[in-house]
Amino acid sequence: AWIHKDDAGFFSKAGGDGPRATPTVSNGFVYTVGATGIVNCLEASTGKRVWKHEMLESPGDNLTHGVCGSPLVLGDVVYVCPVATDDASFAALDSRTGQVIYTAGGGRAAYSSPTLVEIAGVPQILT
């Protein structure tokens, strides 16, 4: 067993301490999103950090309730919902490096986790 803790704390009177999101386990790795916007890829067997990506440019960019969306892993891509900008409410990260592949969406993200669905036979990610 292991424990991972980032050097960032979060507290909200409405929701208490973070984190807010459920980790995702895929292919021997654990992907986490903290309330402060830190995305981690950790080795499932050891808890050792493989990479870290900070979704927020500064702590002041966060929402009152913090970052709440759990990561969705599909193949070699980790999908997350940044909350800070009006022009990127969805992001795709390389699961091996944490580098941003692309961003999309408009309006600030909220509590939603990216979810894979099939509509009219077409796989789609909803947030």
Short mmCIF file of N, CA, C and O in Angstrom, two decimals:
data_model
loop_
_atom_site.label_atom_id
_atom_site.label_comp_id
_atom_site.label_asym_id
_atom_site.label_seq_id
_atom_site.Cartn_x
_atom_site.Cartn_y
_atom_site.Cartn_z
N ALA A 1 0.84 -1.19 0.00
CA ALA A 1 0.00 0.00 0.00
C ALA A 1 0.88 1.24 0.00
O ALA A 1 1.99 1.23 0.53
N TRP A 2 0.38 2.30 -0.58
CA TRP A 2 1.12 3.55 -0.65
C TRP A 2 0.15 4.72 -0.55
O TRP A 2 -1.04 4.58 -0.73
N ILE A 3 0.71 5.89 -0.27
CA ILE A 3 -0.06 7.12 -0.18
C ILE A 3 0.66 8.17 -1.03
O ILE A 3 1.88 8.26 -1.01
N HIS A 4 -0.11 8.94 -1.77
CA HIS A 4 0.46 10.06 -2.54
C HIS A 4 -0.19 11.34 -2.05
O HIS A 4 -1.40 11.41 -1.84
N LYS A 5 0.62 12.38 -1.87
CA LYS A 5 0.11 13.68 -1.47
C LYS A 5 0.86 14.76 -2.22
O LYS A 5 2.09 14.76 -2.26
N ASP A 6 0.12 15.69 -2.83
CA ASP A 6 0.73 16.83 -3.49
C ASP A 6 1.03 17.91 -2.47
O ASP A 6 0.38 17.97 -1.42
N ASP A 7 1.97 18.78 -2.78
CA ASP A 7 2.30 19.90 -1.91
C ASP A 7 1.35 21.07 -2.19
O ASP A 7 1.78 22.19 -2.45
N ALA A 8 0.07 20.79 -2.18
CA ALA A 8 -0.96 21.81 -2.41
C ALA A 8 -2.18 21.42 -1.60
O ALA A 8 -2.55 20.25 -1.56
N GLY A 9 -2.77 22.38 -0.95
CA GLY A 9 -3.96 22.10 -0.16
C GLY A 9 -5.15 22.86 -0.70
O GLY A 9 -5.00 23.85 -1.40
N PHE A 10 -6.34 22.36 -0.38
CA PHE A 10 -7.55 23.03 -0.82
C PHE A 10 -8.60 22.91 0.28
O PHE A 10 -8.75 21.85 0.88
N PHE A 11 -9.32 24.00 0.52
CA PHE A 11 -10.43 23.96 1.47
C PHE A 11 -11.52 24.89 0.97
O PHE A 11 -11.25 25.98 0.49
N SER A 12 -12.75 24.43 1.10
CA SER A 12 -13.91 25.24 0.75
C SER A 12 -14.94 25.09 1.85
O SER A 12 -15.20 23.97 2.31
N LYS A 13 -15.53 26.20 2.28
CA LYS A 13 -16.57 26.12 3.30
C LYS A 13 -17.75 25.28 2.82
O LYS A 13 -18.40 24.60 3.59
N ALA A 14 -17.99 25.29 1.52
CA ALA A 14 -19.12 24.55 0.96
C ALA A 14 -18.86 23.05 0.90
O ALA A 14 -19.77 22.25 1.03
N GLY A 15 -17.60 22.66 0.67
CA GLY A 15 -17.33 21.25 0.45
C GLY A 15 -16.23 20.64 1.29
O GLY A 15 -15.95 19.46 1.18
N GLY A 16 -15.55 21.45 2.11
CA GLY A 16 -14.47 20.93 2.92
C GLY A 16 -13.20 20.71 2.13
O GLY A 16 -13.00 21.27 1.06
N ASP A 17 -12.32 19.89 2.68
CA ASP A 17 -11.03 19.62 2.05
C ASP A 17 -11.20 18.85 0.74
O ASP A 17 -12.12 18.08 0.57
N GLY A 18 -10.25 19.05 -0.17
CA GLY A 18 -10.21 18.26 -1.40
C GLY A 18 -9.54 16.94 -1.12
O GLY A 18 -9.15 16.69 0.01
N PRO A 19 -9.41 16.03 -2.03
CA PRO A 19 -9.79 16.16 -3.43
C PRO A 19 -11.28 15.94 -3.65
O PRO A 19 -12.01 15.55 -2.74
N ARG A 20 -11.70 16.18 -4.86
CA ARG A 20 -13.10 16.07 -5.25
C ARG A 20 -13.36 14.95 -6.25
O ARG A 20 -14.49 14.59 -6.49
N ALA A 21 -12.34 14.47 -6.90
CA ALA A 21 -12.48 13.54 -8.02
C ALA A 21 -12.01 12.13 -7.66
O ALA A 21 -11.11 11.95 -6.85
N THR A 22 -12.63 11.15 -8.31
CA THR A 22 -12.24 9.75 -8.13
C THR A 22 -11.06 9.44 -9.05
O THR A 22 -11.08 9.80 -10.23
N PRO A 23 -10.03 8.76 -8.54
CA PRO A 23 -8.91 8.37 -9.41
C PRO A 23 -9.36 7.36 -10.46
O PRO A 23 -10.35 6.65 -10.28
N THR A 24 -8.62 7.28 -11.55
CA THR A 24 -8.87 6.31 -12.61
C THR A 24 -7.65 5.42 -12.73
O THR A 24 -6.52 5.91 -12.80
N VAL A 25 -7.87 4.11 -12.76
CA VAL A 25 -6.78 3.13 -12.89
C VAL A 25 -6.83 2.55 -14.30
O VAL A 25 -7.89 2.10 -14.76
N SER A 26 -5.69 2.57 -14.99
CA SER A 26 -5.63 2.06 -16.36
C SER A 26 -4.21 1.60 -16.68
O SER A 26 -3.26 2.35 -16.47
N ASN A 27 -4.08 0.38 -17.17
CA ASN A 27 -2.80 -0.15 -17.67
C ASN A 27 -1.65 0.00 -16.69
O ASN A 27 -0.53 0.35 -17.07
N GLY A 28 -1.91 -0.25 -15.40
CA GLY A 28 -0.84 -0.20 -14.41
C GLY A 28 -0.54 1.17 -13.85
O GLY A 28 0.47 1.36 -13.16
N PHE A 29 -1.37 2.16 -14.17
CA PHE A 29 -1.17 3.52 -13.69
C PHE A 29 -2.44 4.04 -13.02
O PHE A 29 -3.54 3.61 -13.35
N VAL A 30 -2.26 4.97 -12.09
CA VAL A 30 -3.37 5.64 -11.42
C VAL A 30 -3.31 7.11 -11.83
O VAL A 30 -2.28 7.76 -11.67
N TYR A 31 -4.43 7.61 -12.37
CA TYR A 31 -4.51 9.00 -12.81
C TYR A 31 -5.42 9.73 -11.83
O TYR A 31 -6.53 9.28 -11.56
N THR A 32 -4.93 10.85 -11.29
CA THR A 32 -5.69 11.61 -10.30
C THR A 32 -5.83 13.06 -10.73
O THR A 32 -4.97 13.60 -11.45
N VAL A 33 -6.92 13.69 -10.27
CA VAL A 33 -7.13 15.13 -10.45
C VAL A 33 -7.43 15.68 -9.07
O VAL A 33 -8.41 15.28 -8.44
N GLY A 34 -6.60 16.60 -8.61
CA GLY A 34 -6.81 17.21 -7.31
C GLY A 34 -7.65 18.48 -7.40
O GLY A 34 -7.80 19.06 -8.48
N ALA A 35 -8.19 18.92 -6.29
CA ALA A 35 -9.04 20.11 -6.24
C ALA A 35 -8.30 21.37 -6.68
O ALA A 35 -8.92 22.34 -7.11
N THR A 36 -6.97 21.36 -6.60
CA THR A 36 -6.17 22.52 -7.03
C THR A 36 -5.80 22.45 -8.51
O THR A 36 -5.06 23.29 -9.01
N GLY A 37 -6.29 21.42 -9.23
CA GLY A 37 -6.04 21.31 -10.66
C GLY A 37 -4.81 20.53 -11.04
O GLY A 37 -4.42 20.51 -12.20
N ILE A 38 -4.19 19.84 -10.09
CA ILE A 38 -3.01 19.03 -10.40
C ILE A 38 -3.47 17.66 -10.88
O ILE A 38 -4.21 16.96 -10.20
N VAL A 39 -3.00 17.29 -12.08
CA VAL A 39 -3.25 15.96 -12.63
C VAL A 39 -1.97 15.16 -12.45
O VAL A 39 -0.90 15.61 -12.82
N ASN A 40 -2.09 13.97 -11.86
CA ASN A 40 -0.94 13.10 -11.65
C ASN A 40 -1.12 11.78 -12.37
O ASN A 40 -2.24 11.26 -12.45
N CYS A 41 -0.01 11.23 -12.85
CA CYS A 41 0.05 9.85 -13.29
C CYS A 41 1.01 9.15 -12.34
O CYS A 41 2.17 9.56 -12.21
N LEU A 42 0.51 8.14 -11.63
CA LEU A 42 1.30 7.42 -10.64
C LEU A 42 1.39 5.95 -11.01
O LEU A 42 0.43 5.38 -11.54
N GLU A 43 2.53 5.33 -10.73
CA GLU A 43 2.64 3.88 -10.92
C GLU A 43 1.71 3.20 -9.93
O GLU A 43 1.77 3.48 -8.72
N ALA A 44 0.84 2.33 -10.41
CA ALA A 44 -0.13 1.67 -9.52
C ALA A 44 0.55 0.80 -8.47
O ALA A 44 0.08 0.71 -7.34
N SER A 45 1.66 0.19 -8.81
CA SER A 45 2.30 -0.74 -7.87
C SER A 45 3.10 -0.04 -6.78
O SER A 45 3.23 -0.57 -5.68
N THR A 46 3.62 1.15 -7.07
CA THR A 46 4.51 1.82 -6.10
C THR A 46 4.01 3.18 -5.63
O THR A 46 4.48 3.68 -4.61
N GLY A 47 3.14 3.82 -6.40
CA GLY A 47 2.71 5.18 -6.08
C GLY A 47 3.68 6.24 -6.56
O GLY A 47 3.45 7.44 -6.38
N LYS A 48 4.77 5.83 -7.21
CA LYS A 48 5.76 6.78 -7.72
C LYS A 48 5.15 7.63 -8.83
O LYS A 48 4.50 7.11 -9.75
N ARG A 49 5.38 8.96 -8.74
CA ARG A 49 4.86 9.86 -9.77
C ARG A 49 5.62 9.66 -11.07
O ARG A 49 6.86 9.69 -11.10
N VAL A 50 4.88 9.49 -12.16
CA VAL A 50 5.46 9.39 -13.50
C VAL A 50 5.49 10.78 -14.12
O VAL A 50 6.48 11.17 -14.72
N TRP A 51 4.39 11.50 -14.00
CA TRP A 51 4.32 12.89 -14.47
C TRP A 51 3.26 13.66 -13.71
O TRP A 51 2.40 13.08 -13.06
N LYS A 52 3.35 14.99 -13.80
CA LYS A 52 2.40 15.90 -13.18
C LYS A 52 2.08 17.01 -14.17
O LYS A 52 2.98 17.51 -14.86
N HIS A 53 0.80 17.38 -14.26
CA HIS A 53 0.37 18.47 -15.12
C HIS A 53 -0.53 19.39 -14.30
O HIS A 53 -1.46 18.92 -13.64
N GLU A 54 -0.23 20.68 -14.32
CA GLU A 54 -1.05 21.65 -13.58
C GLU A 54 -2.00 22.33 -14.55
O GLU A 54 -1.57 23.04 -15.45
N MET A 55 -3.31 22.09 -14.34
CA MET A 55 -4.32 22.66 -15.24
C MET A 55 -4.51 24.15 -15.03
O MET A 55 -4.92 24.86 -15.94
N LEU A 56 -4.26 24.66 -13.83
CA LEU A 56 -4.48 26.07 -13.53
C LEU A 56 -3.16 26.84 -13.63
O LEU A 56 -2.14 26.38 -13.14
N GLU A 57 -3.20 28.01 -14.24
CA GLU A 57 -1.99 28.82 -14.33
C GLU A 57 -1.62 29.43 -12.99
O GLU A 57 -0.46 29.61 -12.68
N SER A 58 -2.64 29.74 -12.17
CA SER A 58 -2.40 30.26 -10.83
C SER A 58 -3.56 29.82 -9.93
O SER A 58 -4.66 29.57 -10.42
N PRO A 59 -3.32 29.73 -8.61
CA PRO A 59 -4.39 29.31 -7.70
C PRO A 59 -5.63 30.20 -7.77
O PRO A 59 -6.75 29.72 -7.56
N GLY A 60 -5.47 31.46 -8.14
CA GLY A 60 -6.60 32.37 -8.26
C GLY A 60 -7.54 32.05 -9.40
O GLY A 60 -8.65 32.57 -9.49
N ASP A 61 -7.11 31.17 -10.31
CA ASP A 61 -7.94 30.77 -11.45
C ASP A 61 -8.99 29.74 -11.06
O ASP A 61 -9.91 29.47 -11.83
N ASN A 62 -8.86 29.13 -9.89
CA ASN A 62 -9.74 28.03 -9.49
C ASN A 62 -11.15 28.52 -9.19
O ASN A 62 -11.37 29.69 -8.89
N LEU A 63 -12.10 27.60 -9.24
CA LEU A 63 -13.47 27.89 -8.85
C LEU A 63 -13.60 27.75 -7.34
O LEU A 63 -12.76 27.11 -6.69
N THR A 64 -14.65 28.31 -6.77
CA THR A 64 -14.86 28.27 -5.33
C THR A 64 -14.86 26.84 -4.80
O THR A 64 -14.31 26.56 -3.74
N HIS A 65 -15.46 25.92 -5.54
CA HIS A 65 -15.55 24.52 -5.10
C HIS A 65 -14.36 23.68 -5.54
O HIS A 65 -14.29 22.50 -5.21
N GLY A 66 -13.44 24.23 -6.31
CA GLY A 66 -12.27 23.49 -6.76
C GLY A 66 -12.54 22.68 -8.00
O GLY A 66 -13.65 22.66 -8.54
N VAL A 67 -11.51 22.01 -8.48
CA VAL A 67 -11.62 21.14 -9.65
C VAL A 67 -12.25 19.82 -9.19
O VAL A 67 -11.78 19.22 -8.23
N CYS A 68 -13.30 19.40 -9.88
CA CYS A 68 -14.08 18.24 -9.41
C CYS A 68 -14.14 17.07 -10.39
O CYS A 68 -14.55 15.99 -10.01
N GLY A 69 -13.81 17.27 -11.64
CA GLY A 69 -13.99 16.22 -12.64
C GLY A 69 -12.92 15.14 -12.58
O GLY A 69 -11.73 15.43 -12.57
N SER A 70 -13.35 13.89 -12.54
CA SER A 70 -12.42 12.75 -12.56
C SER A 70 -11.84 12.58 -13.96
O SER A 70 -12.48 12.91 -14.95
N PRO A 71 -10.62 12.02 -14.07
CA PRO A 71 -10.02 11.81 -15.39
C PRO A 71 -10.66 10.61 -16.09
O PRO A 71 -11.05 9.63 -15.45
N LEU A 72 -10.76 10.70 -17.41
CA LEU A 72 -11.22 9.60 -18.25
C LEU A 72 -10.03 9.16 -19.09
O LEU A 72 -9.41 9.99 -19.76
N VAL A 73 -9.67 7.87 -19.03
CA VAL A 73 -8.54 7.37 -19.80
C VAL A 73 -9.07 6.45 -20.90
O VAL A 73 -9.78 5.48 -20.62
N LEU A 74 -8.72 6.78 -22.13
CA LEU A 74 -9.07 5.97 -23.29
C LEU A 74 -7.81 5.78 -24.12
O LEU A 74 -7.28 6.76 -24.66
N GLY A 75 -7.32 4.56 -24.18
CA GLY A 75 -6.08 4.32 -24.92
C GLY A 75 -4.93 5.08 -24.31
O GLY A 75 -4.67 4.97 -23.12
N ASP A 76 -4.27 5.88 -25.10
CA ASP A 76 -3.11 6.66 -24.66
C ASP A 76 -3.47 8.11 -24.33
O ASP A 76 -2.59 8.97 -24.30
N VAL A 77 -4.75 8.38 -24.07
CA VAL A 77 -5.18 9.75 -23.82
C VAL A 77 -5.94 9.84 -22.50
O VAL A 77 -6.78 9.00 -22.18
N VAL A 78 -5.61 10.88 -21.73
CA VAL A 78 -6.31 11.20 -20.48
C VAL A 78 -7.12 12.46 -20.74
O VAL A 78 -6.55 13.50 -21.11
N TYR A 79 -8.43 12.38 -20.54
CA TYR A 79 -9.31 13.52 -20.75
C TYR A 79 -9.66 14.14 -19.41
O TYR A 79 -10.04 13.43 -18.47
N VAL A 80 -9.54 15.46 -19.31
CA VAL A 80 -9.82 16.19 -18.07
C VAL A 80 -10.58 17.47 -18.40
O VAL A 80 -10.63 17.89 -19.56
N CYS A 81 -11.13 18.09 -17.36
CA CYS A 81 -11.90 19.33 -17.54
C CYS A 81 -11.25 20.48 -16.77
O CYS A 81 -11.52 20.67 -15.58
N PRO A 82 -10.39 21.27 -17.43
CA PRO A 82 -9.86 22.46 -16.79
C PRO A 82 -11.01 23.41 -16.44
O PRO A 82 -12.03 23.42 -17.12
N VAL A 83 -10.85 24.19 -15.40
CA VAL A 83 -11.94 25.06 -14.96
C VAL A 83 -11.63 26.54 -15.15
O VAL A 83 -12.50 27.38 -14.97
N ALA A 84 -10.43 26.90 -15.50
CA ALA A 84 -9.98 28.29 -15.36
C ALA A 84 -10.32 29.22 -16.50
O ALA A 84 -10.44 30.41 -16.30
N THR A 85 -10.45 28.72 -17.71
CA THR A 85 -10.61 29.64 -18.83
C THR A 85 -11.95 29.47 -19.53
O THR A 85 -12.57 28.41 -19.46
N ASP A 86 -12.36 30.51 -20.21
CA ASP A 86 -13.61 30.45 -20.97
C ASP A 86 -13.42 29.79 -22.33
O ASP A 86 -14.39 29.54 -23.03
N ASP A 87 -12.18 29.52 -22.72
CA ASP A 87 -11.95 28.95 -24.05
C ASP A 87 -11.36 27.54 -24.04
O ASP A 87 -10.97 27.03 -25.08
N ALA A 88 -11.31 26.90 -22.88
CA ALA A 88 -10.80 25.52 -22.83
C ALA A 88 -11.40 24.80 -21.62
O ALA A 88 -10.82 24.78 -20.55
N SER A 89 -12.57 24.22 -21.82
CA SER A 89 -13.22 23.49 -20.74
C SER A 89 -13.03 21.99 -20.87
O SER A 89 -13.63 21.21 -20.14
N PHE A 90 -12.18 21.57 -21.80
CA PHE A 90 -11.93 20.16 -22.06
C PHE A 90 -10.49 20.05 -22.56
O PHE A 90 -10.05 20.86 -23.37
N ALA A 91 -9.76 19.06 -22.06
CA ALA A 91 -8.37 18.89 -22.50
C ALA A 91 -8.03 17.42 -22.63
O ALA A 91 -8.52 16.59 -21.86
N ALA A 92 -7.20 17.12 -23.61
CA ALA A 92 -6.68 15.78 -23.82
C ALA A 92 -5.19 15.80 -23.54
O ALA A 92 -4.46 16.63 -24.09
N LEU A 93 -4.74 14.90 -22.65
CA LEU A 93 -3.33 14.80 -22.29
C LEU A 93 -2.78 13.46 -22.75
O LEU A 93 -3.48 12.45 -22.71
N ASP A 94 -1.52 13.44 -23.12
CA ASP A 94 -0.84 12.18 -23.45
C ASP A 94 -0.68 11.38 -22.16
O ASP A 94 -0.10 11.89 -21.19
N SER A 95 -1.19 10.16 -22.11
CA SER A 95 -1.16 9.37 -20.87
C SER A 95 0.25 8.99 -20.44
O SER A 95 0.48 8.67 -19.28
N ARG A 96 1.22 9.03 -21.36
CA ARG A 96 2.59 8.64 -21.03
C ARG A 96 3.44 9.80 -20.54
O ARG A 96 4.39 9.61 -19.80
N THR A 97 3.07 11.05 -20.98
CA THR A 97 3.92 12.21 -20.66
C THR A 97 3.19 13.34 -19.93
O THR A 97 3.84 14.19 -19.34
N GLY A 98 1.86 13.39 -20.03
CA GLY A 98 1.10 14.48 -19.44
C GLY A 98 1.05 15.72 -20.31
O GLY A 98 0.45 16.72 -19.93
N GLN A 99 1.67 15.67 -21.49
CA GLN A 99 1.66 16.82 -22.39
C GLN A 99 0.27 17.02 -22.98
O GLN A 99 -0.44 16.06 -23.29
N VAL A 100 -0.13 18.28 -23.15
CA VAL A 100 -1.43 18.60 -23.74
C VAL A 100 -1.41 18.23 -25.22
O VAL A 100 -0.53 18.67 -25.96
N ILE A 101 -2.39 17.43 -25.62
CA ILE A 101 -2.56 17.07 -27.03
C ILE A 101 -3.44 18.12 -27.71
O ILE A 101 -3.12 18.61 -28.78
N TYR A 102 -4.56 18.44 -27.07
CA TYR A 102 -5.43 19.51 -27.56
C TYR A 102 -6.39 19.95 -26.46
O TYR A 102 -6.56 19.26 -25.46
N THR A 103 -6.96 21.13 -26.66
CA THR A 103 -8.02 21.63 -25.78
C THR A 103 -9.21 22.01 -26.64
O THR A 103 -9.06 22.26 -27.85
N ALA A 104 -10.38 22.06 -26.03
CA ALA A 104 -11.60 22.40 -26.76
C ALA A 104 -12.63 22.93 -25.77
O ALA A 104 -12.40 22.94 -24.56
N GLY A 105 -13.74 23.34 -26.31
CA GLY A 105 -14.86 23.76 -25.47
C GLY A 105 -14.81 25.23 -25.15
O GLY A 105 -13.81 25.91 -25.34
N GLY A 106 -15.93 25.69 -24.66
CA GLY A 106 -16.05 27.08 -24.26
C GLY A 106 -16.84 27.17 -22.97
O GLY A 106 -17.62 26.28 -22.66
N GLY A 107 -16.62 28.19 -22.24
CA GLY A 107 -17.27 28.32 -20.94
C GLY A 107 -16.49 27.56 -19.90
O GLY A 107 -15.75 26.61 -20.20
N ARG A 108 -16.63 27.99 -18.67
CA ARG A 108 -15.87 27.35 -17.59
C ARG A 108 -16.46 26.01 -17.23
O ARG A 108 -17.67 25.85 -17.16
N ALA A 109 -15.61 25.02 -16.99
CA ALA A 109 -16.05 23.70 -16.56
C ALA A 109 -16.56 23.78 -15.14
O ALA A 109 -16.23 24.69 -14.39
N ALA A 110 -17.34 22.80 -14.74
CA ALA A 110 -17.89 22.79 -13.38
C ALA A 110 -17.66 21.43 -12.74
O ALA A 110 -16.53 20.98 -12.67
N TYR A 111 -18.70 20.75 -12.31
CA TYR A 111 -18.57 19.50 -11.56
C TYR A 111 -18.44 18.27 -12.43
O TYR A 111 -18.24 17.19 -11.94
N SER A 112 -18.62 18.39 -13.71
CA SER A 112 -18.74 17.22 -14.58
C SER A 112 -17.42 16.52 -14.87
O SER A 112 -16.40 17.16 -15.12
N SER A 113 -17.47 15.19 -14.86
CA SER A 113 -16.34 14.38 -15.31
C SER A 113 -16.59 13.99 -16.76
O SER A 113 -17.73 13.73 -17.15
N PRO A 114 -15.55 13.94 -17.59
CA PRO A 114 -15.74 13.47 -18.96
C PRO A 114 -16.26 12.03 -18.94
O PRO A 114 -15.78 11.21 -18.16
N THR A 115 -17.25 11.75 -19.78
CA THR A 115 -17.88 10.43 -19.80
C THR A 115 -18.02 9.96 -21.24
O THR A 115 -18.49 10.69 -22.10
N LEU A 116 -17.61 8.72 -21.49
CA LEU A 116 -17.74 8.13 -22.83
C LEU A 116 -19.13 7.56 -23.00
O LEU A 116 -19.60 6.77 -22.17
N VAL A 117 -19.81 7.96 -24.07
CA VAL A 117 -21.14 7.44 -24.41
C VAL A 117 -21.16 7.15 -25.91
O VAL A 117 -20.27 7.57 -26.66
N GLU A 118 -22.18 6.42 -26.33
CA GLU A 118 -22.40 6.19 -27.75
C GLU A 118 -23.77 6.75 -28.09
O GLU A 118 -24.78 6.36 -27.50
N ILE A 119 -23.81 7.68 -29.04
CA ILE A 119 -25.06 8.28 -29.48
C ILE A 119 -25.20 8.05 -30.98
O ILE A 119 -24.31 8.41 -31.75
N ALA A 120 -26.28 7.39 -31.38
CA ALA A 120 -26.54 7.06 -32.78
C ALA A 120 -25.35 6.32 -33.39
O ALA A 120 -24.96 6.57 -34.52
N GLY A 121 -24.75 5.43 -32.60
CA GLY A 121 -23.65 4.61 -33.08
C GLY A 121 -22.30 5.29 -33.13
O GLY A 121 -21.32 4.73 -33.61
N VAL A 122 -22.24 6.53 -32.63
CA VAL A 122 -20.98 7.29 -32.67
C VAL A 122 -20.46 7.49 -31.25
O VAL A 122 -21.14 8.09 -30.41
N PRO A 123 -19.25 6.97 -30.94
CA PRO A 123 -18.67 7.22 -29.60
C PRO A 123 -18.39 8.71 -29.42
O PRO A 123 -17.85 9.36 -30.32
N GLN A 124 -18.79 9.24 -28.25
CA GLN A 124 -18.59 10.64 -27.96
C GLN A 124 -18.23 10.81 -26.49
O GLN A 124 -18.63 10.01 -25.66
N ILE A 125 -17.49 11.85 -26.18
CA ILE A 125 -17.17 12.17 -24.79
C ILE A 125 -18.01 13.37 -24.40
O ILE A 125 -17.94 14.43 -25.05
N LEU A 126 -18.80 13.21 -23.35
CA LEU A 126 -19.64 14.28 -22.86
C LEU A 126 -19.05 14.86 -21.58
O LEU A 126 -18.50 14.13 -20.77
N THR A 127 -19.19 16.17 -21.41
CA THR A 127 -18.82 16.81 -20.14
C THR A 127 -19.92 17.76 -19.74
O THR A 127 -20.70 18.19 -20.56
#
